[in-house]
PDB file of C-alpha atoms and ligand atoms in Angstrom:
ATOM      1  CA  MET A  20     -27.698 -11.769  23.727  1.00 46.00           C
ATOM      2  CA  LYS A  21     -30.913 -10.425  22.246  1.00 49.00           C
ATOM      3  CA  ALA A  22     -30.961  -7.478  24.643  1.00 50.00           C
ATOM      4  CA  THR A  23     -27.413  -6.579  23.663  1.00 52.00           C
ATOM      5  CA  LEU A  24     -28.304  -6.749  19.994  1.00 51.00           C
ATOM      6  CA  SER A  25     -31.257  -4.394  20.363  1.00 50.00           C
ATOM      7  CA  LEU A  26     -29.093  -1.981  22.330  1.00 50.00           C
ATOM      8  CA  ILE A  27     -26.610  -1.976  19.466  1.00 52.00           C
ATOM      9  CA  LEU A  28     -29.447  -1.482  16.987  1.00 50.00           C
ATOM     10  CA  ALA A  29     -30.837   1.392  19.051  1.00 49.00           C
ATOM     11  CA  ALA A  30     -27.412   3.023  19.106  1.00 52.00           C
ATOM     12  CA  THR A  31     -27.093   2.587  15.335  1.00 53.00           C
ATOM     13  CA  LEU A  32     -30.531   4.019  14.671  1.00 52.00           C
ATOM     14  CA  GLY A  33     -29.693   6.908  16.976  1.00 49.00           C
ATOM     15  CA  GLY A  34     -26.750   7.596  14.712  1.00 48.00           C
ATOM     16  CA  ALA A  35     -28.987   7.491  11.650  1.00 50.00           C
ATOM     17  CA  THR A  36     -31.305  10.093  13.174  1.00 50.00           C
ATOM     18  CA  LEU A  37     -28.355  12.321  13.898  1.00 51.00           C
ATOM     19  CA  ALA A  38     -27.369  12.048  10.239  1.00 53.00           C
ATOM     20  CA  HIS A  39     -30.349  14.248   9.293  1.00 59.00           C
ATOM     21  CA  ALA A  40     -28.762  17.142  11.120  1.00 72.00           C
ATOM     22  CA  GLN A  41     -25.719  17.076   8.831  1.00 84.00           C
ATOM     23  CA  GLU A  42     -25.529  19.955   6.372  1.00 87.00           C
ATOM     24  CA  PRO A  43     -24.997  19.276   2.632  1.00 85.00           C
ATOM     25  CA  GLU A  44     -22.276  21.949   2.584  1.00 87.00           C
ATOM     26  CA  ASP A  45     -20.373  20.032   5.196  1.00 91.00           C
ATOM     27  CA  PHE A  46     -20.547  16.892   3.079  1.00 93.00           C
ATOM     28  CA  ILE A  47     -19.078  18.848   0.188  1.00 95.00           C
ATOM     29  CA  LYS A  48     -16.131  19.910   2.366  1.00 94.00           C
ATOM     30  CA  TYR A  49     -15.811  16.400   3.702  1.00 96.00           C
ATOM     31  CA  ARG A  50     -15.683  14.667   0.319  1.00 96.00           C
ATOM     32  CA  GLU A  51     -13.275  17.247  -1.095  1.00 96.00           C
ATOM     33  CA  ALA A  52     -10.950  16.571   1.839  1.00 97.00           C
ATOM     34  CA  MET A  53     -11.368  12.810   1.285  1.00 98.00           C
ATOM     35  CA  MET A  54     -10.687  13.115  -2.448  1.00 98.00           C
ATOM     36  CA  LYS A  55      -7.563  15.167  -1.669  1.00 98.00           C
ATOM     37  CA  ALA A  56      -6.394  12.465   0.717  1.00 98.00           C
ATOM     38  CA  MET A  57      -6.948   9.891  -2.044  1.00 98.00           C
ATOM     39  CA  ALA A  58      -5.025  12.076  -4.494  1.00 98.00           C
ATOM     40  CA  GLY A  59      -2.245  12.461  -1.905  1.00 98.00           C
ATOM     41  CA  HIS A  60      -1.787   8.709  -1.628  1.00 98.00           C
ATOM     42  CA  SER A  61      -2.002   8.261  -5.422  1.00 98.00           C
ATOM     43  CA  GLY A  62       0.584  10.988  -5.985  1.00 98.00           C
ATOM     44  CA  ALA A  63       2.934   9.528  -3.401  1.00 98.00           C
ATOM     45  CA  MET A  64       2.506   6.062  -4.905  1.00 98.00           C
ATOM     46  CA  SER A  65       3.238   7.358  -8.363  1.00 98.00           C
ATOM     47  CA  GLN A  66       6.694   8.467  -7.134  1.00 98.00           C
ATOM     48  CA  ILE A  67       7.348   4.938  -5.898  1.00 97.00           C
ATOM     49  CA  VAL A  68       5.820   3.086  -8.868  1.00 97.00           C
ATOM     50  CA  ARG A  69       7.928   5.187 -11.268  1.00 96.00           C
ATOM     51  CA  GLY A  70      11.008   4.189  -9.290  1.00 95.00           C
ATOM     52  CA  LYS A  71      11.884   7.716  -8.127  1.00 98.00           C
ATOM     53  CA  VAL A  72      11.945   6.759  -4.449  1.00 97.00           C
ATOM     54  CA  SER A  73      11.692   3.464  -2.592  1.00 95.00           C
ATOM     55  CA  PRO A  74      11.003   4.030   1.102  1.00 97.00           C
ATOM     56  CA  GLU A  75      10.643   0.646   2.808  1.00 96.00           C
ATOM     57  CA  GLY A  76       7.034  -0.469   3.228  1.00 96.00           C
ATOM     58  CA  HIS A  77       5.482   2.769   1.980  1.00 98.00           C
ATOM     59  CA  LEU A  78       3.895   1.310  -1.143  1.00 98.00           C
ATOM     60  CA  GLN A  79       1.871  -1.050   1.065  1.00 97.00           C
ATOM     61  CA  MET A  80       0.950   1.807   3.383  1.00 98.00           C
ATOM     62  CA  HIS A  81      -0.342   4.025   0.574  1.00 98.00           C
ATOM     63  CA  ALA A  82      -2.106   1.212  -1.271  1.00 98.00           C
ATOM     64  CA  LYS A  83      -3.936   0.071   1.871  1.00 98.00           C
ATOM     65  CA  SER A  84      -4.853   3.624   2.865  1.00 98.00           C
ATOM     66  CA  LEU A  85      -6.140   4.380  -0.626  1.00 98.00           C
ATOM     67  CA  ALA A  86      -8.201   1.175  -0.643  1.00 98.00           C
ATOM     68  CA  GLU A  87      -9.782   2.130   2.677  1.00 98.00           C
ATOM     69  CA  LEU A  88     -10.468   5.718   1.616  1.00 98.00           C
ATOM     70  CA  SER A  89     -12.044   4.472  -1.626  1.00 98.00           C
ATOM     71  CA  SER A  90     -14.175   1.752  -0.064  1.00 98.00           C
ATOM     72  CA  ASP A  91     -17.421   3.735   0.208  1.00 97.00           C
ATOM     73  CA  ILE A  92     -17.244   6.754  -2.097  1.00 98.00           C
ATOM     74  CA  ALA A  93     -20.990   6.865  -2.815  1.00 97.00           C
ATOM     75  CA  SER A  94     -21.758   7.565   0.859  1.00 96.00           C
ATOM     76  CA  MET A  95     -19.971  10.917   0.528  1.00 96.00           C
ATOM     77  CA  PHE A  96     -22.640  12.084  -1.933  1.00 96.00           C
ATOM     78  CA  PRO A  97     -25.951  12.216  -0.060  1.00 93.00           C
ATOM     79  CA  GLU A  98     -28.924  13.573  -1.966  1.00 90.00           C
ATOM     80  CA  GLY A  99     -29.196  17.345  -1.596  1.00 88.00           C
ATOM     81  CA  SER A 100     -25.426  17.926  -1.562  1.00 90.00           C
ATOM     82  CA  ASP A 101     -25.478  19.176  -5.157  1.00 85.00           C
ATOM     83  CA  PHE A 102     -25.491  22.916  -4.586  1.00 80.00           C
ATOM     84  CA  GLY A 103     -22.974  25.419  -3.291  1.00 80.00           C
ATOM     85  CA  GLU A 104     -19.238  25.194  -3.802  1.00 87.00           C
ATOM     86  CA  THR A 105     -19.144  21.844  -5.489  1.00 93.00           C
ATOM     87  CA  GLU A 106     -17.870  20.320  -8.693  1.00 95.00           C
ATOM     88  CA  ALA A 107     -20.291  17.430  -8.355  1.00 96.00           C
ATOM     89  CA  LYS A 108     -22.603  17.189 -11.381  1.00 95.00           C
ATOM     90  CA  GLU A 109     -26.311  16.680 -10.832  1.00 93.00           C
ATOM     91  CA  GLU A 110     -25.995  13.541 -13.011  1.00 96.00           C
ATOM     92  CA  ILE A 111     -24.703  11.827  -9.879  1.00 97.00           C
ATOM     93  CA  TRP A 112     -28.201  11.785  -8.415  1.00 96.00           C
ATOM     94  CA  LYS A 113     -30.005  11.443 -11.771  1.00 96.00           C
ATOM     95  CA  GLU A 114     -27.909   8.421 -12.732  1.00 97.00           C
ATOM     96  CA  TRP A 115     -27.247   7.082  -9.272  1.00 97.00           C
ATOM     97  CA  ASP A 116     -26.790   3.444 -10.385  1.00 98.00           C
ATOM     98  CA  LYS A 117     -24.124   4.465 -12.865  1.00 98.00           C
ATOM     99  CA  PHE A 118     -22.410   6.595 -10.219  1.00 98.00           C
ATOM    100  CA  GLN A 119     -22.543   3.714  -7.773  1.00 98.00           C
ATOM    101  CA  GLN A 120     -20.951   1.473 -10.417  1.00 98.00           C
ATOM    102  CA  ALA A 121     -18.134   3.977 -10.910  1.00 98.00           C
ATOM    103  CA  ALA A 122     -17.631   4.035  -7.139  1.00 98.00           C
ATOM    104  CA  ASP A 123     -17.576   0.225  -7.019  1.00 98.00           C
ATOM    105  CA  LYS A 124     -15.031   0.164  -9.810  1.00 98.00           C
ATOM    106  CA  ALA A 125     -12.708   2.393  -7.776  1.00 98.00           C
ATOM    107  CA  LYS A 126     -13.289   0.230  -4.711  1.00 98.00           C
ATOM    108  CA  GLN A 127     -12.315  -2.883  -6.655  1.00 98.00           C
ATOM    109  CA  ALA A 128      -9.369  -1.289  -8.429  1.00 98.00           C
ATOM    110  CA  THR A 129      -7.873   0.030  -5.188  1.00 98.00           C
ATOM    111  CA  ALA A 130      -8.446  -3.313  -3.408  1.00 98.00           C
ATOM    112  CA  THR A 131      -6.746  -5.131  -6.294  1.00 98.00           C
ATOM    113  CA  LEU A 132      -3.823  -2.711  -6.130  1.00 98.00           C
ATOM    114  CA  ALA A 133      -3.431  -3.297  -2.398  1.00 97.00           C
ATOM    115  CA  ALA A 134      -3.454  -7.072  -2.974  1.00 97.00           C
ATOM    116  CA  THR A 135      -1.036  -6.801  -5.897  1.00 97.00           C
ATOM    117  CA  VAL A 136       1.442  -4.704  -3.921  1.00 96.00           C
ATOM    118  CA  ASP A 137       1.768  -7.590  -1.479  1.00 91.00           C
ATOM    119  CA  SER A 138       2.825  -9.834  -4.386  1.00 91.00           C
ATOM    120  CA  GLY A 139       5.845  -7.609  -5.045  1.00 91.00           C
ATOM    121  CA  ASP A 140       5.503  -8.082  -8.834  1.00 95.00           C
ATOM    122  CA  GLU A 141       6.494  -4.710 -10.320  1.00 94.00           C
ATOM    123  CA  ALA A 142       4.788  -5.128 -13.701  1.00 96.00           C
ATOM    124  CA  LYS A 143       1.528  -6.183 -12.061  1.00 97.00           C
ATOM    125  CA  ILE A 144       1.759  -3.321  -9.564  1.00 98.00           C
ATOM    126  CA  ALA A 145       2.245  -0.796 -12.370  1.00 97.00           C
ATOM    127  CA  ALA A 146      -0.751  -2.232 -14.250  1.00 98.00           C
ATOM    128  CA  ALA A 147      -2.956  -2.208 -11.149  1.00 98.00           C
ATOM    129  CA  PHE A 148      -1.886   1.351 -10.385  1.00 98.00           C
ATOM    130  CA  LYS A 149      -2.872   2.391 -13.902  1.00 98.00           C
ATOM    131  CA  ASP A 150      -6.290   0.782 -13.449  1.00 98.00           C
ATOM    132  CA  VAL A 151      -6.804   2.838 -10.286  1.00 98.00           C
ATOM    133  CA  GLY A 152      -5.978   6.024 -12.190  1.00 98.00           C
ATOM    134  CA  GLN A 153      -8.514   5.083 -14.834  1.00 98.00           C
ATOM    135  CA  ALA A 154     -11.182   4.382 -12.229  1.00 98.00           C
ATOM    136  CA  CYS A 155     -10.643   7.878 -10.754  1.00 98.00           C
ATOM    137  CA  LYS A 156     -10.597   9.498 -14.170  1.00 98.00           C
ATOM    138  CA  GLY A 157     -13.606   7.560 -15.458  1.00 98.00           C
ATOM    139  CA  CYS A 158     -15.804   8.865 -12.681  1.00 98.00           C
ATOM    140  CA  HIS A 159     -14.460  12.409 -12.939  1.00 98.00           C
ATOM    141  CA  GLU A 160     -15.179  12.503 -16.685  1.00 97.00           C
ATOM    142  CA  ASP A 161     -18.819  11.622 -16.148  1.00 97.00           C
ATOM    143  CA  PHE A 162     -19.614  13.186 -12.812  1.00 97.00           C
ATOM    144  CA  ARG A 163     -17.229  16.022 -12.026  1.00 97.00           C
ATOM    145  CA  LYS A 164     -17.631  19.480 -13.551  1.00 93.00           C
ATOM    146  CA  GLU A 165     -14.067  20.485 -14.422  1.00 81.00           C
ATOM    147  CA  GLU A 166     -12.769  17.877 -16.811  1.00 50.00           C
ATOM    148  CA  GLU A 167      -9.221  19.198 -17.037  1.00 50.00           C
ATOM    149  CA  HIS A 168      -8.415  17.872 -13.550  1.00 48.00           C
TER     150      HIS A 168
HETATM  151  C1  HEC B  28     -17.465   7.529  -8.160  1.00 87.85           C
HETATM  152  C2  HEC B  28     -16.897   8.780  -8.587  1.00 87.85           C
HETATM  153  C3  HEC B  28     -15.506   9.186  -8.215  1.00 87.85           C
HETATM  154  C4  HEC B  28     -14.397   8.390  -8.075  1.00 87.85           C
HETATM  155  C5  HEC B  28     -14.255   6.893  -8.271  1.00 87.85           C
HETATM  156  C6  HEC B  28     -13.303   9.281  -7.710  1.00 87.85           C
HETATM  157  N1  HEC B  28     -13.745  10.569  -7.639  1.00 87.85           N
HETATM  158 FE1  HEC B  28     -12.634  12.190  -7.186  1.00 87.85          FE
HETATM  159  N2  HEC B  28     -14.270  13.375  -7.342  1.00 87.85           N
HETATM  160  C7  HEC B  28     -15.537  12.959  -7.709  1.00 87.85           C
HETATM  161  C8  HEC B  28     -16.456  14.084  -7.693  1.00 87.85           C
HETATM  162  C9  HEC B  28     -17.923  14.040  -8.053  1.00 87.85           C
HETATM  163  C10 HEC B  28     -15.694  15.207  -7.288  1.00 87.85           C
HETATM  164  C11 HEC B  28     -16.217  16.619  -7.049  1.00 87.85           C
HETATM  165  C12 HEC B  28     -16.665  16.700  -5.576  1.00 87.85           C
HETATM  166  C13 HEC B  28     -17.199  18.042  -5.163  1.00 87.85           C
HETATM  167  O1  HEC B  28     -16.647  19.085  -5.598  1.00 87.85           O
HETATM  168  O2  HEC B  28     -18.165  18.079  -4.384  1.00 87.85           O
HETATM  169  C14 HEC B  28     -14.327  14.718  -7.086  1.00 87.85           C
HETATM  170  C15 HEC B  28     -13.264  15.528  -6.706  1.00 87.85           C
HETATM  171  C16 HEC B  28     -11.934  15.111  -6.621  1.00 87.85           C
HETATM  172  C17 HEC B  28     -10.820  15.979  -6.310  1.00 87.85           C
HETATM  173  C18 HEC B  28     -10.908  17.491  -6.058  1.00 87.85           C
HETATM  174  C19 HEC B  28     -11.176  17.739  -4.579  1.00 87.85           C
HETATM  175  C20 HEC B  28     -11.333  19.237  -4.301  1.00 87.85           C
HETATM  176  O3  HEC B  28     -10.537  19.761  -3.543  1.00 87.85           O
HETATM  177  O4  HEC B  28     -12.250  19.850  -4.856  1.00 87.85           O
HETATM  178  C21 HEC B  28      -9.699  15.210  -6.306  1.00 87.85           C
HETATM  179  C22 HEC B  28      -8.276  15.668  -6.042  1.00 87.85           C
HETATM  180  C23 HEC B  28     -10.105  13.841  -6.599  1.00 87.85           C
HETATM  181  N3  HEC B  28     -11.467  13.828  -6.791  1.00 87.85           N
HETATM  182  C24 HEC B  28      -9.259  12.757  -6.649  1.00 87.85           C
HETATM  183  C25 HEC B  28      -9.676  11.435  -6.855  1.00 87.85           C
HETATM  184  C26 HEC B  28      -8.785  10.284  -6.904  1.00 87.85           C
HETATM  185  C27 HEC B  28      -7.280  10.342  -6.727  1.00 87.85           C
HETATM  186  C28 HEC B  28      -9.568   9.203  -7.139  1.00 87.85           C
HETATM  187  C29 HEC B  28      -9.166   7.768  -7.314  1.00 87.85           C
HETATM  188  C30 HEC B  28      -8.350   7.131  -6.319  1.00 87.85           C
HETATM  189  C31 HEC B  28     -10.944   9.671  -7.237  1.00 87.85           C
HETATM  190  N4  HEC B  28     -10.960  11.023  -7.076  1.00 87.85           N
HETATM  191  C32 HEC B  28     -12.009   8.839  -7.485  1.00 87.85           C
HETATM  192  C33 HEC B  28     -15.899  11.684  -8.038  1.00 87.85           C
HETATM  193  C34 HEC B  28     -15.083  10.560  -7.957  1.00 87.85           C
END
């Protein structure tokens, strides 16, 4: 058992070493793609929550996907990824604890939404969906350059 564990640890540490080779610019592209995916699920959900469409099972699908995509936002902002084509404010790294809190808030809000969707209670779903929107917006207001988004 112990041998297996150290093999796993070695493999994990190997991965961590590789991480140093990643370019900040690539993290910028990565997180923008991730944020767009999150916005895609939010936008699709908004159509369902507002009662415009009701495809069977899709609300669950989007809520779960959004919760997974939002589960570790802070890891998409490694130190040094604050230059180039990015809307990330340098406050992210200056006020890392606050940024981390904003990320945790989104993690919790999206997890709550996913759990609430399973309850099928429309009023609660709408409220939880609103909280998710506020968690996105709250972080953007403090840490993203273009506020009009
Ligand atoms: C903890 C902070 C934080 C949270 C929470 C957050 N975002 Fe972002 N978001 C950012 C930052 C910072 C950027 C700018 C990233 C960059 O340009 O490098 C961004 C960028 C974006 C973009 C623009 C991507 C692009 O193409 O440039 C979209 C869309 C977006 N976020 C949607 C969302 C949605 C939807 C949510 C909620 C489900 C969300 N964000 C939650 C911090 C956050």
